[in-house]
């Protein structure tokens, strides 16, 4: 029988195995201290490869700002980013809100950084209860960390580095897709008084028509449910908050349920819904299509049933973007709570092309939305996987 000796992990205080220090901020009144070529890293920039501010040599010399190098651990001590951690991507100077950590030989920076990231919530809960108070260098140096031998630290650190790189790659792709969608939304609907968009599908050249929405659709309202009516199991319902907490062009699934009341409004499919109240005008100036019949439509929902010449998906897209959205924002009324009623929506001037072009526009954005959802789901899976590995690969 072969016995393999597994070396126990060793507990050490972070301050015993690393050199650490904070920086400072040069006097803001001294313009000659700023605008140089030394990147000035602030706590919100610890994971960035660029900075908003740069220091001169005089600014660095005549202040408590201190230099860090690529690969140093940067730990945010206070402010909105308290507990955030990363490895510096640039050589630069840090301010007083950052603790730089430089491990001694035999201790891996990636391993320590990932441990700090894993412990973030516990640290915040212990030292920043209710968001009050600050972390300090003394607190961080007193952290007890369990360490395996250096080779195992290195392998664990490299594993998470590769996983982080994969997550970052998917995030960049997702951001690019969202930016692409935003660009197409701006170019595929008329803007600034124009009667046709800048980008169109082949074979469509006619100017778009313009009519008030009241002659192109039938309007109604949802009925009588609030968050207090929600239950774990029951009939599926769409409440107005769904549209601005989890916006979708087409709603095919919901995870909110109620016990059905008499005289409930039930979707037949292809209705366009718009919130009738919310915190800001922009929150409620958006629309979604009900893709599945049988959903209860709750109170504070405006329901629009387009007539034959208007495609539901096109209508939801166009009144959620560009000229129509701006008009809806202007019509929304209120202070702490704003309202947008069917009477307001009826007066919106809708630009629209032929039904065939509307269909192609709707299909294009639905396909783009599916691709975005696939990337978002993959990114969510990778982040879930990383959290699971973090919990299981550290003591």
PDB file of N, CA, C and O in Angstrom, residues 50 94 189 344-345 361:
ATOM      1  N   UNK A  50      -5.929  51.778 -16.389  1.00  0.00           N
ATOM      2  CA  UNK A  50      -5.772  53.207 -16.666  1.00  0.00           C
ATOM      3  C   UNK A  50      -6.299  53.993 -15.469  1.00  0.00           C
ATOM      4  O   UNK A  50      -7.030  53.465 -14.623  1.00  0.00           O
ATOM      5  N   UNK A  94      -0.334  55.430  -5.343  1.00  0.00           N
ATOM      6  CA  UNK A  94      -1.624  55.165  -4.688  1.00  0.00           C
ATOM      7  C   UNK A  94      -1.918  56.250  -3.660  1.00  0.00           C
ATOM      8  O   UNK A  94      -1.021  56.914  -3.135  1.00  0.00           O
ATOM      9  N   UNK A 189     -34.028  53.545 -35.968  1.00  0.00           N
ATOM     10  CA  UNK A 189     -35.264  54.287 -35.746  1.00  0.00           C
ATOM     11  C   UNK A 189     -35.008  55.756 -36.054  1.00  0.00           C
ATOM     12  O   UNK A 189     -33.908  56.258 -35.809  1.00  0.00           O
ATOM     13  N   UNK A 344     -51.893  59.599 -21.871  1.00  0.00           N
ATOM     14  CA  UNK A 344     -50.616  60.153 -22.340  1.00  0.00           C
ATOM     15  C   UNK A 344     -50.082  59.349 -23.524  1.00  0.00           C
ATOM     16  O   UNK A 344     -49.603  59.919 -24.511  1.00  0.00           O
ATOM     17  N   UNK A 345     -50.161  58.027 -23.414  1.00  0.00           N
ATOM     18  CA  UNK A 345     -49.633  57.171 -24.473  1.00  0.00           C
ATOM     19  C   UNK A 345     -50.390  57.371 -25.784  1.00  0.00           C
ATOM     20  O   UNK A 345     -49.788  57.307 -26.870  1.00  0.00           O
ATOM     21  N   UNK A 361     -37.286  44.281 -38.480  1.00  0.00           N
ATOM     22  CA  UNK A 361     -36.638  44.993 -37.376  1.00  0.00           C
ATOM     23  C   UNK A 361     -36.838  44.228 -36.078  1.00  0.00           C
ATOM     24  O   UNK A 361     -35.897  44.016 -35.302  1.00  0.00           O
TER      25      UNK A 361
END
